[in-house]
PDB file of C-alpha atoms in Angstrom:
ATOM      1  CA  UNK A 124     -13.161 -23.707  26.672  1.00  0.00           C
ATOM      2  CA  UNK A 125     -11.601 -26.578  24.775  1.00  0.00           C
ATOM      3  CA  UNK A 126      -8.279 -26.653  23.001  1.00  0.00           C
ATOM      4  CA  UNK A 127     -10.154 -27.105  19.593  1.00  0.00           C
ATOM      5  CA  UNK A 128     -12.439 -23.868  19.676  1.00  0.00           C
ATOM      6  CA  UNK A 129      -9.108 -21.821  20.196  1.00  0.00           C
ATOM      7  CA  UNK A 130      -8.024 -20.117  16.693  1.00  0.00           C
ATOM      8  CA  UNK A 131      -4.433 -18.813  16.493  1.00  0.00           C
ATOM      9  CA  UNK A 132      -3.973 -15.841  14.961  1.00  0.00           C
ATOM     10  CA  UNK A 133      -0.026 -16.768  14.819  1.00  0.00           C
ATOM     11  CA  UNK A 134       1.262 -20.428  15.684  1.00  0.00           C
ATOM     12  CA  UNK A 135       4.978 -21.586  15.087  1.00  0.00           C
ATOM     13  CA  UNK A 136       6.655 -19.050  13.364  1.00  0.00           C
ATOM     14  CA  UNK A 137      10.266 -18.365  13.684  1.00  0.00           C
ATOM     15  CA  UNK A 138      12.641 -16.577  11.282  1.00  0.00           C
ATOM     16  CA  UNK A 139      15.301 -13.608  11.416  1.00  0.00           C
ATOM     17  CA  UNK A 140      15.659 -10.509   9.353  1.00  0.00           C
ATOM     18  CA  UNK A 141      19.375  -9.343   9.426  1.00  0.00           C
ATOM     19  CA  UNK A 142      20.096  -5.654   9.529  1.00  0.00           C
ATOM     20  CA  UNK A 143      19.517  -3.753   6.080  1.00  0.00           C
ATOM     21  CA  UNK A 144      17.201  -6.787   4.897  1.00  0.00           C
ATOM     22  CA  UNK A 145      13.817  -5.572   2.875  1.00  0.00           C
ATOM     23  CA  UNK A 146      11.529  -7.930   4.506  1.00  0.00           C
ATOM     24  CA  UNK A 147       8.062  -8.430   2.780  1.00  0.00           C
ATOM     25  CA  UNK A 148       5.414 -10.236   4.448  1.00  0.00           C
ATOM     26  CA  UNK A 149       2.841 -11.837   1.749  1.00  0.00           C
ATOM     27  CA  UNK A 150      -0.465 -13.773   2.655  1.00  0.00           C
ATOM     28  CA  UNK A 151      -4.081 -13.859   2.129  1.00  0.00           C
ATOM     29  CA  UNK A 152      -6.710 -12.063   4.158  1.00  0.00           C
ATOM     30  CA  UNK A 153      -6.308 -13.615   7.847  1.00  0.00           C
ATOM     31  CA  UNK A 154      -3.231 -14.798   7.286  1.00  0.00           C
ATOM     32  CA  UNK A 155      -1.799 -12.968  10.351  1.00  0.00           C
ATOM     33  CA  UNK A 156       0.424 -10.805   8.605  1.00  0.00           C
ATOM     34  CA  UNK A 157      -1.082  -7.338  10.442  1.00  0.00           C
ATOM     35  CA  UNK A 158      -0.618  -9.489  13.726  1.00  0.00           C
ATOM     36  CA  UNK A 159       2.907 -10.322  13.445  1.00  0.00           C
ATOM     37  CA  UNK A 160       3.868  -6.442  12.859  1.00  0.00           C
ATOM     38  CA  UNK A 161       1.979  -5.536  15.539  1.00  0.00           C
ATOM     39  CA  UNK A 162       4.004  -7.925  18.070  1.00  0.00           C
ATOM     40  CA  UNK A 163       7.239  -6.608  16.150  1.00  0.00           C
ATOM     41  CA  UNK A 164       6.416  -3.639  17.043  1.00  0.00           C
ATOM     42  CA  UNK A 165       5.202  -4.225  20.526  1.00  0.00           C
ATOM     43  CA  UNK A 166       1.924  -2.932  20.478  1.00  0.00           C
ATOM     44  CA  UNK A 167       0.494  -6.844  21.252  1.00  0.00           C
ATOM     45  CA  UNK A 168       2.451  -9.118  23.566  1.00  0.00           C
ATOM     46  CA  UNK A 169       2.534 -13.080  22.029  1.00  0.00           C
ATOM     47  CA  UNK A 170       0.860 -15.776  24.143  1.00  0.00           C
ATOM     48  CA  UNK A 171       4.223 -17.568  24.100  1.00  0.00           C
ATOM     49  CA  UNK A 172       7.130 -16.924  22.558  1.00  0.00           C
ATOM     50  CA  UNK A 173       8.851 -14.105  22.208  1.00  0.00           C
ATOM     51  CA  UNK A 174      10.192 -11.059  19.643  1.00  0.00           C
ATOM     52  CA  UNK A 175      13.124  -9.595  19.743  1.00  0.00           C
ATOM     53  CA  UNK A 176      13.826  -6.326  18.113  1.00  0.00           C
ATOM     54  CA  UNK A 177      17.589  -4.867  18.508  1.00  0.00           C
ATOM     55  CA  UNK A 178      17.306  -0.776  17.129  1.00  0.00           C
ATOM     56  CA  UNK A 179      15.372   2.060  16.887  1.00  0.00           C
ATOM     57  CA  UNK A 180      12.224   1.283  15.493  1.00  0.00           C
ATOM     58  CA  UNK A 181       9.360   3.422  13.484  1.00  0.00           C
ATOM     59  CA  UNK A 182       6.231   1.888  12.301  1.00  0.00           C
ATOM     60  CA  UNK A 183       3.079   2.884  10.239  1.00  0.00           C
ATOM     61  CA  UNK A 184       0.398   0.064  10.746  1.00  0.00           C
ATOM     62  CA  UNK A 185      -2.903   1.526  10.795  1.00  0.00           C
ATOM     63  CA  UNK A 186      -3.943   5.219  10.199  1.00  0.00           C
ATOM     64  CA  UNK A 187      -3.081   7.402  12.624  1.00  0.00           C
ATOM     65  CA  UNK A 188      -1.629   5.289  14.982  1.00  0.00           C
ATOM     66  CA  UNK A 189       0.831   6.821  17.821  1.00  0.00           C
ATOM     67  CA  UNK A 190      -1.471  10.049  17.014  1.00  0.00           C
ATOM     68  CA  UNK A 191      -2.782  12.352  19.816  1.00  0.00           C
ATOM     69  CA  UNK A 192      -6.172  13.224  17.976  1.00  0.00           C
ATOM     70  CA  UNK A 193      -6.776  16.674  20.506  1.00  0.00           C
ATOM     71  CA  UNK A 194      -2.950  17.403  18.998  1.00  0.00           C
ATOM     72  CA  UNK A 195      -2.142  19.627  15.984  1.00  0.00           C
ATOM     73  CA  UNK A 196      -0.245  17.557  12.968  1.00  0.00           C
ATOM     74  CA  UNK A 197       3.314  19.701  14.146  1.00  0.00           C
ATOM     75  CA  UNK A 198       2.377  18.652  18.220  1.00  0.00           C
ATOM     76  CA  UNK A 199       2.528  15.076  16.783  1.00  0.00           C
ATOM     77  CA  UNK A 200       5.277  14.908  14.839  1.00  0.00           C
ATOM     78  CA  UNK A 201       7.782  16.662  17.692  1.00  0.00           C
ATOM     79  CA  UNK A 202       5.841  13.660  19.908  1.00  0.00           C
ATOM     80  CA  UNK A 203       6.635  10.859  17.230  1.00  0.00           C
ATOM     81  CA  UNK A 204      10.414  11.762  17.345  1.00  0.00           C
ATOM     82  CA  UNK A 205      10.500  11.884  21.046  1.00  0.00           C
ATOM     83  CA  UNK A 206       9.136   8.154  20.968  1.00  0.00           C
ATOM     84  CA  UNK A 207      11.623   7.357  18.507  1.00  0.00           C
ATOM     85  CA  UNK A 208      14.381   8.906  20.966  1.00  0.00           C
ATOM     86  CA  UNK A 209      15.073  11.411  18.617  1.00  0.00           C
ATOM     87  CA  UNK A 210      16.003  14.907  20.132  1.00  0.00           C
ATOM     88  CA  UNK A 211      13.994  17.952  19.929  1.00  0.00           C
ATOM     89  CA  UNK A 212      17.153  19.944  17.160  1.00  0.00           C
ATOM     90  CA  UNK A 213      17.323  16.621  15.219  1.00  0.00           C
ATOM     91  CA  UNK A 214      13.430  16.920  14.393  1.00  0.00           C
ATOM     92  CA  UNK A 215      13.555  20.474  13.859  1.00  0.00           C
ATOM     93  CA  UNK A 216      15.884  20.008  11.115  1.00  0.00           C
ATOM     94  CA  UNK A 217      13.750  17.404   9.044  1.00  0.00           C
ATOM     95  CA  UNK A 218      10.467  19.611   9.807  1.00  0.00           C
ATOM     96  CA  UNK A 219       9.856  20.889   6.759  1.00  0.00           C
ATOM     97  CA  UNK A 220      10.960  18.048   4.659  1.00  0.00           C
ATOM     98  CA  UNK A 221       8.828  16.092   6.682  1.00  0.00           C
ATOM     99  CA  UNK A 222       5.461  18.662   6.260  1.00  0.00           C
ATOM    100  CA  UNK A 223       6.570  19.283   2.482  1.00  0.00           C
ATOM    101  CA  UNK A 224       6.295  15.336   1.964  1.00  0.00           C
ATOM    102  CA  UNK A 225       2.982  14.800   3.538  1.00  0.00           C
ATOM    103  CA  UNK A 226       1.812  17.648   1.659  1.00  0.00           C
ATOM    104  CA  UNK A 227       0.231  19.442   4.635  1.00  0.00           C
ATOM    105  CA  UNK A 228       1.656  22.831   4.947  1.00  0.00           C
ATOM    106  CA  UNK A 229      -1.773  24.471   5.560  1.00  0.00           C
ATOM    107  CA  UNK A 230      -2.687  22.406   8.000  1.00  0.00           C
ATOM    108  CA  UNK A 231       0.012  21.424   9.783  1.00  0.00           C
ATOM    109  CA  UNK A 232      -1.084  23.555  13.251  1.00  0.00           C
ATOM    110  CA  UNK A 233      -4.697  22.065  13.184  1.00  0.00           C
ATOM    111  CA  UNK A 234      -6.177  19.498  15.692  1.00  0.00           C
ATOM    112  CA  UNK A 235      -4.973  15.667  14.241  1.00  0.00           C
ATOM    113  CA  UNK A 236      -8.743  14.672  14.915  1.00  0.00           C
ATOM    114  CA  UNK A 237      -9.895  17.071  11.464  1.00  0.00           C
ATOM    115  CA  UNK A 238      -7.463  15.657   9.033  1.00  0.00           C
ATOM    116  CA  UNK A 239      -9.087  13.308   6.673  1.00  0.00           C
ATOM    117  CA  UNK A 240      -7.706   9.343   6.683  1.00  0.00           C
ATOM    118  CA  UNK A 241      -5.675  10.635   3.425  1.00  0.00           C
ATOM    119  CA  UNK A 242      -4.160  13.104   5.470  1.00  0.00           C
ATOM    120  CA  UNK A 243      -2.934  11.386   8.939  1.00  0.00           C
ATOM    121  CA  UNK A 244      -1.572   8.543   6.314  1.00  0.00           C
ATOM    122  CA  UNK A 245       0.415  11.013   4.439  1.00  0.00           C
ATOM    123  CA  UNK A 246       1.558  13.005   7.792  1.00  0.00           C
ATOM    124  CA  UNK A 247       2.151   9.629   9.937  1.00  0.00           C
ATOM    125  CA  UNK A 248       4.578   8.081   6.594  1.00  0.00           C
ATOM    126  CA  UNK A 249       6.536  11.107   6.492  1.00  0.00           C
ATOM    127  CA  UNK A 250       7.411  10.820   9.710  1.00  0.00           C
ATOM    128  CA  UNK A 251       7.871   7.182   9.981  1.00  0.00           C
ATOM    129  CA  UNK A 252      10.328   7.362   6.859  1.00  0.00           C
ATOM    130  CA  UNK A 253      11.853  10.668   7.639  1.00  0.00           C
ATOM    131  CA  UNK A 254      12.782  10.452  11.082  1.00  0.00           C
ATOM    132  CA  UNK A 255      15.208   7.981  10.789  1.00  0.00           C
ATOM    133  CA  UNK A 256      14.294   4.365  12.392  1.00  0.00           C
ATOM    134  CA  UNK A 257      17.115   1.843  11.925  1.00  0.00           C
ATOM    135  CA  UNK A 258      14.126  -0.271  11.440  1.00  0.00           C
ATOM    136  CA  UNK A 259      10.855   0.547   9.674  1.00  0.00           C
ATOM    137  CA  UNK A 260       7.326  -1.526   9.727  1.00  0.00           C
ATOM    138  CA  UNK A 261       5.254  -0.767   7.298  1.00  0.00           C
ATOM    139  CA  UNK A 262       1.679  -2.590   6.542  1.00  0.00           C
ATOM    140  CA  UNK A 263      -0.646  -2.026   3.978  1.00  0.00           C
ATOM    141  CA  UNK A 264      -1.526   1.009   4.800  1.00  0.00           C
ATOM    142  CA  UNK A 265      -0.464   2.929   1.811  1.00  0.00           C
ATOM    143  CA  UNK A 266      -3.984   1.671   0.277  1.00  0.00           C
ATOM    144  CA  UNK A 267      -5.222   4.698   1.374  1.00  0.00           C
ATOM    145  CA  UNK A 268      -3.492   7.257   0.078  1.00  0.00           C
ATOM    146  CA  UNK A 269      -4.124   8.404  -3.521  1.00  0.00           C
ATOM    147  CA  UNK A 270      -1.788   7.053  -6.309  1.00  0.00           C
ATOM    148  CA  UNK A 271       0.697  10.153  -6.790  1.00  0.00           C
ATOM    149  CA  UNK A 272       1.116   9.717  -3.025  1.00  0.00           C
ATOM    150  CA  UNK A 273       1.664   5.509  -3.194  1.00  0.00           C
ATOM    151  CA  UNK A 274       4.190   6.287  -5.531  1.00  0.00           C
ATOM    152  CA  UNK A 275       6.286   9.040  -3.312  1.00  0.00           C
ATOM    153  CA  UNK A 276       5.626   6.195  -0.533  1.00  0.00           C
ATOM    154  CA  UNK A 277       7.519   3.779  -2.821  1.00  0.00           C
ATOM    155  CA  UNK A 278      10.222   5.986  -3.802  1.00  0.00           C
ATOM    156  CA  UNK A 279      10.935   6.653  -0.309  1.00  0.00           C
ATOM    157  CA  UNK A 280      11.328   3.180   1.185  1.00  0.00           C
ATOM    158  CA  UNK A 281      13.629   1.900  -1.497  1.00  0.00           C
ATOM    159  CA  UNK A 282      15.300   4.871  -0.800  1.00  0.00           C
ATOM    160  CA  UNK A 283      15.101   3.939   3.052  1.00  0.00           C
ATOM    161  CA  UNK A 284      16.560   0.547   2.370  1.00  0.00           C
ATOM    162  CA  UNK A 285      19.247   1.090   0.143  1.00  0.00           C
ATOM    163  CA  UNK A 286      20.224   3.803   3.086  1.00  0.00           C
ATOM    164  CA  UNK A 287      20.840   0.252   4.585  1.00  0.00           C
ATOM    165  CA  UNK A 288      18.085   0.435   6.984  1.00  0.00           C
ATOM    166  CA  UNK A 289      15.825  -2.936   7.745  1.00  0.00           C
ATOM    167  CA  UNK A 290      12.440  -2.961   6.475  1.00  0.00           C
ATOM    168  CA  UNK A 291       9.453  -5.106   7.034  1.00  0.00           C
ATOM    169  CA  UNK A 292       6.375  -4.884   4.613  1.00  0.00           C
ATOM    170  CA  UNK A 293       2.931  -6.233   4.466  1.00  0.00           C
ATOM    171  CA  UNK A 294       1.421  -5.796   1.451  1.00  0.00           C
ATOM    172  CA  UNK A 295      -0.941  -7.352  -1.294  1.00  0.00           C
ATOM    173  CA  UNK A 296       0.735  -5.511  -3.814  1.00  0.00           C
ATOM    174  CA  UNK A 297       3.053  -8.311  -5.409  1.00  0.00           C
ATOM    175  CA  UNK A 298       4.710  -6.010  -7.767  1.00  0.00           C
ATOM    176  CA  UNK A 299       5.854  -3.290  -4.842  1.00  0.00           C
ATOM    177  CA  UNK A 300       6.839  -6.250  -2.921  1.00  0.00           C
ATOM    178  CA  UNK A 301       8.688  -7.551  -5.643  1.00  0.00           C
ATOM    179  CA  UNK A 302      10.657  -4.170  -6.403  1.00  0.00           C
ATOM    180  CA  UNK A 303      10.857  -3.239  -3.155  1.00  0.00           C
ATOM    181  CA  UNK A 304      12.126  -6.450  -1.034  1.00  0.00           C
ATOM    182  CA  UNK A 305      15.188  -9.009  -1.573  1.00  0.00           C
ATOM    183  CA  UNK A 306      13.204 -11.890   0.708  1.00  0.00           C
ATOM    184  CA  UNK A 307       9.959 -13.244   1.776  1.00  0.00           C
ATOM    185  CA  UNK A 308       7.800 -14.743   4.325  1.00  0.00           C
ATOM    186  CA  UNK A 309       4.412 -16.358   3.503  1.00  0.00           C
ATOM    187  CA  UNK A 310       1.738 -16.912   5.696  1.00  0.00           C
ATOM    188  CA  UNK A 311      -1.237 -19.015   5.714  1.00  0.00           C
ATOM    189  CA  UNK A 312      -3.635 -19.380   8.422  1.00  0.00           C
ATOM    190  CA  UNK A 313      -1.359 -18.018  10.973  1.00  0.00           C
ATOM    191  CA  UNK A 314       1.326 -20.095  10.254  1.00  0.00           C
ATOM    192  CA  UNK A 315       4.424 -19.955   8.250  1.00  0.00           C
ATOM    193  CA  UNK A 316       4.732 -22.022   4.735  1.00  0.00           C
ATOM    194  CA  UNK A 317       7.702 -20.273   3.090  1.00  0.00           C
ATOM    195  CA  UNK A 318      10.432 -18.334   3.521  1.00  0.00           C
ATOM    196  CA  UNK A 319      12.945 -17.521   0.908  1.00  0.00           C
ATOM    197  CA  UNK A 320      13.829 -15.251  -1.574  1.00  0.00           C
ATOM    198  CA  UNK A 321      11.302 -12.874  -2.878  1.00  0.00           C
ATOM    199  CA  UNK A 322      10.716 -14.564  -6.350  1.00  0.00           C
ATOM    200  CA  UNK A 323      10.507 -17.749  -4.948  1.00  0.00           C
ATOM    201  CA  UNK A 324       8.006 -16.176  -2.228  1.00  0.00           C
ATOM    202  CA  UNK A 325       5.950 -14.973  -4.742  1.00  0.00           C
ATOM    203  CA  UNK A 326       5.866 -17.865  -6.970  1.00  0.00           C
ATOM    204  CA  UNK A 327       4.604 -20.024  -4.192  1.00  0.00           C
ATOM    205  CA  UNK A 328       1.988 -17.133  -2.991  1.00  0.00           C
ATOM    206  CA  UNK A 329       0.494 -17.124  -7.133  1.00  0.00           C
ATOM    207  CA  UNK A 330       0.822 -20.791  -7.383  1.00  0.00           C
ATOM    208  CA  UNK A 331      -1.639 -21.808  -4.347  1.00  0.00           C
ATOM    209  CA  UNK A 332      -3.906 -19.343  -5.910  1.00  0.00           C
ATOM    210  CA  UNK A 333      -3.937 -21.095  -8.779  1.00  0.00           C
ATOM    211  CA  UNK A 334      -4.607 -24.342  -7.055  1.00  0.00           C
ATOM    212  CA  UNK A 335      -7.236 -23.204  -5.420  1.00  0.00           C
ATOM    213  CA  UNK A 336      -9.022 -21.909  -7.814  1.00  0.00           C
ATOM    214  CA  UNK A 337     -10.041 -25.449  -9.320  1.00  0.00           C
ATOM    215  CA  UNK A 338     -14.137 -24.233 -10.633  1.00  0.00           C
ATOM    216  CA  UNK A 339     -15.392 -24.168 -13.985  1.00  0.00           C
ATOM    217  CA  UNK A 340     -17.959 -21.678 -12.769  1.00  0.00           C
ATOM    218  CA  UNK A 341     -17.937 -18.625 -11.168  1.00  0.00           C
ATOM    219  CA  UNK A 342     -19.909 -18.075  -7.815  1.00  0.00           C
ATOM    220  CA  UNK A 343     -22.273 -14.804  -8.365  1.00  0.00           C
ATOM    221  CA  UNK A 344     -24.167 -13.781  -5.053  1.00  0.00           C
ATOM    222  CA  UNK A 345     -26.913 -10.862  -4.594  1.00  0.00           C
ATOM    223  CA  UNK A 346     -24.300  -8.910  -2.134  1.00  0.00           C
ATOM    224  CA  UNK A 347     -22.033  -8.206  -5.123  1.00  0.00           C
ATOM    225  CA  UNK A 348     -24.537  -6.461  -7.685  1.00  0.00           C
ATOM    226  CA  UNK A 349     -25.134  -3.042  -7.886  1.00  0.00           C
ATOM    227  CA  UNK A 350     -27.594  -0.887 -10.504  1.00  0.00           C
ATOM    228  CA  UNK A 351     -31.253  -1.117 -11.881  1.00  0.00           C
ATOM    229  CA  UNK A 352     -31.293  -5.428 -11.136  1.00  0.00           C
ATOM    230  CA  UNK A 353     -33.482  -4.954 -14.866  1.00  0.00           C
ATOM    231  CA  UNK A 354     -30.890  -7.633 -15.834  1.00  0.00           C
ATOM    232  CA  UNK A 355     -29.229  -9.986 -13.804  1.00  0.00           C
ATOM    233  CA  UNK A 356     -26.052 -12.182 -14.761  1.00  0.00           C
ATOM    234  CA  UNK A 357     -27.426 -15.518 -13.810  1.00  0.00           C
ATOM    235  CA  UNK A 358     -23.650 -17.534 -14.196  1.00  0.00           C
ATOM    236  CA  UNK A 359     -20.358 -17.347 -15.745  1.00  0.00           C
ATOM    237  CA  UNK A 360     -18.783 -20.256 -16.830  1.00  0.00           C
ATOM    238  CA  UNK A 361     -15.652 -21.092 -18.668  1.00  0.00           C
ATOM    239  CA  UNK A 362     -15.832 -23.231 -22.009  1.00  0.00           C
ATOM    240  CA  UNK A 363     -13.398 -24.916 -24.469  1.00  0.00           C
ATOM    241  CA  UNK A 364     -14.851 -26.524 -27.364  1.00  0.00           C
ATOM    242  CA  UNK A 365     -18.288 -26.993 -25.668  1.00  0.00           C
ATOM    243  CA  UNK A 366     -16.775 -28.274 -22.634  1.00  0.00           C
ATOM    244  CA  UNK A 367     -16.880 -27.101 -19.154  1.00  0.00           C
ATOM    245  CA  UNK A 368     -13.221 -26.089 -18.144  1.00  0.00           C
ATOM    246  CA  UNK A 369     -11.240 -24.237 -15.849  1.00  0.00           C
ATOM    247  CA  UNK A 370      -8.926 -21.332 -17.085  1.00  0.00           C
ATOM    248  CA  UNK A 371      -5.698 -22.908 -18.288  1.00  0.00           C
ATOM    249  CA  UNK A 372      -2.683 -20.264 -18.866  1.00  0.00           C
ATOM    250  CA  UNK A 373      -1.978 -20.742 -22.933  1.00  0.00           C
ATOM    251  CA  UNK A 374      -4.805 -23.262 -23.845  1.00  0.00           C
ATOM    252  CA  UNK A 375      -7.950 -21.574 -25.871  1.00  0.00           C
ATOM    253  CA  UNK A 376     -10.705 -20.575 -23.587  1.00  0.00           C
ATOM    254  CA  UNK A 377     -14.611 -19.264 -24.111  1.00  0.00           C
ATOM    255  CA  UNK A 378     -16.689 -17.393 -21.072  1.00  0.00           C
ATOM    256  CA  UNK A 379     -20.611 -17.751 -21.305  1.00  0.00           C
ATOM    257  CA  UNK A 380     -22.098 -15.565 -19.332  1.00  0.00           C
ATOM    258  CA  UNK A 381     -26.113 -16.250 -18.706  1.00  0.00           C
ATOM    259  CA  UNK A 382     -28.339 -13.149 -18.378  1.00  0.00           C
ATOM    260  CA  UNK A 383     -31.875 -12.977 -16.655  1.00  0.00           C
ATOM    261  CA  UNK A 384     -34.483 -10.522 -17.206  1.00  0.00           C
ATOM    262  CA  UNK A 385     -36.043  -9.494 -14.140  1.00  0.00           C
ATOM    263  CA  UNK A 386     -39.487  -7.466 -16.162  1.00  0.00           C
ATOM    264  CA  UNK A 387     -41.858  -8.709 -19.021  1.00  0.00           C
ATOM    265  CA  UNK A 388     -40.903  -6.212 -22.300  1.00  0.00           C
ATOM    266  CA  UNK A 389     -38.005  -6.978 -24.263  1.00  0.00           C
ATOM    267  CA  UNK A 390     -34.653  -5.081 -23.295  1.00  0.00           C
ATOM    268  CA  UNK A 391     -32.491  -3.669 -26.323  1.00  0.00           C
ATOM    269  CA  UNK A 392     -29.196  -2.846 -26.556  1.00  0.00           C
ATOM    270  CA  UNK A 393     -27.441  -4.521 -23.357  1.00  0.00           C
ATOM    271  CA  UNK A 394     -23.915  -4.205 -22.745  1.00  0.00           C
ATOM    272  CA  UNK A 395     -21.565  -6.187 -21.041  1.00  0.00           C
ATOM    273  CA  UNK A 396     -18.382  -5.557 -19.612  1.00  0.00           C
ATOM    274  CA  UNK A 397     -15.820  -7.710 -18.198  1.00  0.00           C
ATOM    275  CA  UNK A 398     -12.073  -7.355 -17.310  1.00  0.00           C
ATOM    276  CA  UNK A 399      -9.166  -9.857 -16.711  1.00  0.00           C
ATOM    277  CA  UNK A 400      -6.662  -9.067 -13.655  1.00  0.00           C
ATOM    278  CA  UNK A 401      -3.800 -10.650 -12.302  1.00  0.00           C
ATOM    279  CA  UNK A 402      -3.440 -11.712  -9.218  1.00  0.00           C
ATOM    280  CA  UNK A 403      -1.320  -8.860  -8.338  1.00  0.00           C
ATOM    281  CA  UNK A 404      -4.066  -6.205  -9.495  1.00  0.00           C
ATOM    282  CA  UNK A 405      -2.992  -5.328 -12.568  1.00  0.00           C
ATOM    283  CA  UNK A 406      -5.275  -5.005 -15.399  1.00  0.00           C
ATOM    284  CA  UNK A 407      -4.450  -7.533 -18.436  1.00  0.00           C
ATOM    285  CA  UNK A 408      -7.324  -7.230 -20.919  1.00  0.00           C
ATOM    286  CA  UNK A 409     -10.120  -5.459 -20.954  1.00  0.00           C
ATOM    287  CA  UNK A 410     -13.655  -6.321 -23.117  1.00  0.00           C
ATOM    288  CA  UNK A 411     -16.897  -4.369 -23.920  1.00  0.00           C
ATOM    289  CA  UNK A 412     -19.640  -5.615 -26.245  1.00  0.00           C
ATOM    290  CA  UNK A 413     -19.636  -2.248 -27.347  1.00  0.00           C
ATOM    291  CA  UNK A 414     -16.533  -3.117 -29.286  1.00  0.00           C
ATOM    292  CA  UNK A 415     -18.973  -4.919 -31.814  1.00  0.00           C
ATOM    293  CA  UNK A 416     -21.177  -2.579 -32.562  1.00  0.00           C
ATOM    294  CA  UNK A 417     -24.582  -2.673 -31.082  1.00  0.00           C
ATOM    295  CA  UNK A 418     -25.298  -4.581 -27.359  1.00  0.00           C
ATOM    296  CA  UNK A 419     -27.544  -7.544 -27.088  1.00  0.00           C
ATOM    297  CA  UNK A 420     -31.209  -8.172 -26.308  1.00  0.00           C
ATOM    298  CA  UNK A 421     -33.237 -10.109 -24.154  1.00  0.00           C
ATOM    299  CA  UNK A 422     -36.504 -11.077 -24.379  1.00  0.00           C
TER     300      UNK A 422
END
């Protein structure tokens, strides 16, 4: 196999975390952010190189992982702290603030293998925050829990790192990253392009999206549509004064979208939807054709 068909997952990265640093770990998809933790943690060895981890270490990377699935949720969690080192009094004290948080009480003596994804997230956090890791790895995992739940996970690890623990977190969520960490580390194609603090971080994260993103038009394909396929949307492109144009923060800007009809007869009353987000997810505006009145037709 030659050298050029060989893809990295990591390649060159090197950086420290000092103890009681919130560490957040930013990239796109394949960026290698899920592989790094996972060699922090020790679950994958690195081709070369090496990681080294000084303290007691807890870490939530994909659902129910360290999990005995033929165990019951309170088998687990007495196993979990015996990984950790922890002994068997020291878990018995944080039992029930560990079952209260994960919200499990009912099922906390059933088989690990019939919780839902929900419910080995919420049981495997609780313990990963509770039982007291001087270090905690945490990747975006939190996705699935519901949003009450997200926002207990939250609470907790800012309460975890101003405990002084060290925390590393991999997340898409810009906003928790930036509330939640003091640095960050961001990763492109398996290797590192910046490290610094977590505005700065950020700021370089957004602005390659930006320069990326260098269309007038919008790509539409078949494997995003859903419903009826009566109409179609055809293309969406982004006008100024007639002009094609791409999205410019504070300059005016028009979006043409062009509808198909997929049948003969005339369809009345169309409407059309679309939203703006930021990069970070979170909704900015919010349109409807139904705000003026009646929808369109097509003939």
């Amino acid at each position: 196999e030659s050298t050029e068909d060989v893809v990295w997952a990591l390649n060159d990265i090197s950086f420290e975390v000092q103890y009681g640093q919130v560490f957040g770990i930013i990239g796109g998809n394949g960026a290698g952010k899920s592989t790094l933790l996972k060699i922090l943690s020790g679950i994958m060895d690195p081709t070369k190189g090496r990681a080294t981890v000084r303290g007691r270490m807890g870490s939530l990377l994909e659902v129910g992982t360290g999990f005995h699935p033929e165990l019951t949720g309170r088998e687990n969690l007495y196993l979990s702290g015996a990984i950790l080192g922890m002994k068997k009094k020291e878990i018995t004290e944080k039992f029930d603030e560990i079952v209260a948080f994960a919200d499990i009480e009912k099922f906390i003596d059933t088989p690990v293998k019939r919780y839902s994804s929900g419910m080995q997230i919420r049981l495997a956090f609780s313990v990963a925050a509770h039982l007291d890791p001087e270090i905690l790895l945490i990747d975006e995992v939190l996705a699935v829990g519901d949003i009450e739940f997200q926002k207990k996970c939250l609470g907790k690890m800012d309460d975890v790192s101003k405990g002084g623990r060290t925390v590393l977190f991999v997340s898409h969520n810009m906003e928790s990253v930036r509330n939640l960490c003091t640095r960050g580390l961001l990763l492109e194609h398996g290797t590192s392009i910046f490290d610094g603090s977590v505005e700065n971080t950020i700021g370089h994260y957004l602005s390659l999206g930006v320069q990326k993103n260098t269309s007038d038009r919008i790509s539409i394909s078949d494997f995003e549509r859903s419903g009826t396929g009566m109409v179609k949307i055809k293309s969406v492109r982004f006008l100024n004064s007639g002009q094609y144009q791409k999205p410019t923060t504070g300059k005016p800007l028009d979006i043409c979208f062009q509808l198909e009809s997929t049948i003969a007869y005339q369809i009345k009353d169309v409407r059309l939807d679309f939203r703006i987000d930021d990069i970070t997810g979170n909704r900015l505006l919010w349109f409807s054709t139904k705000m003026q009145g009646e929808g369109a037709s097509l003939t």
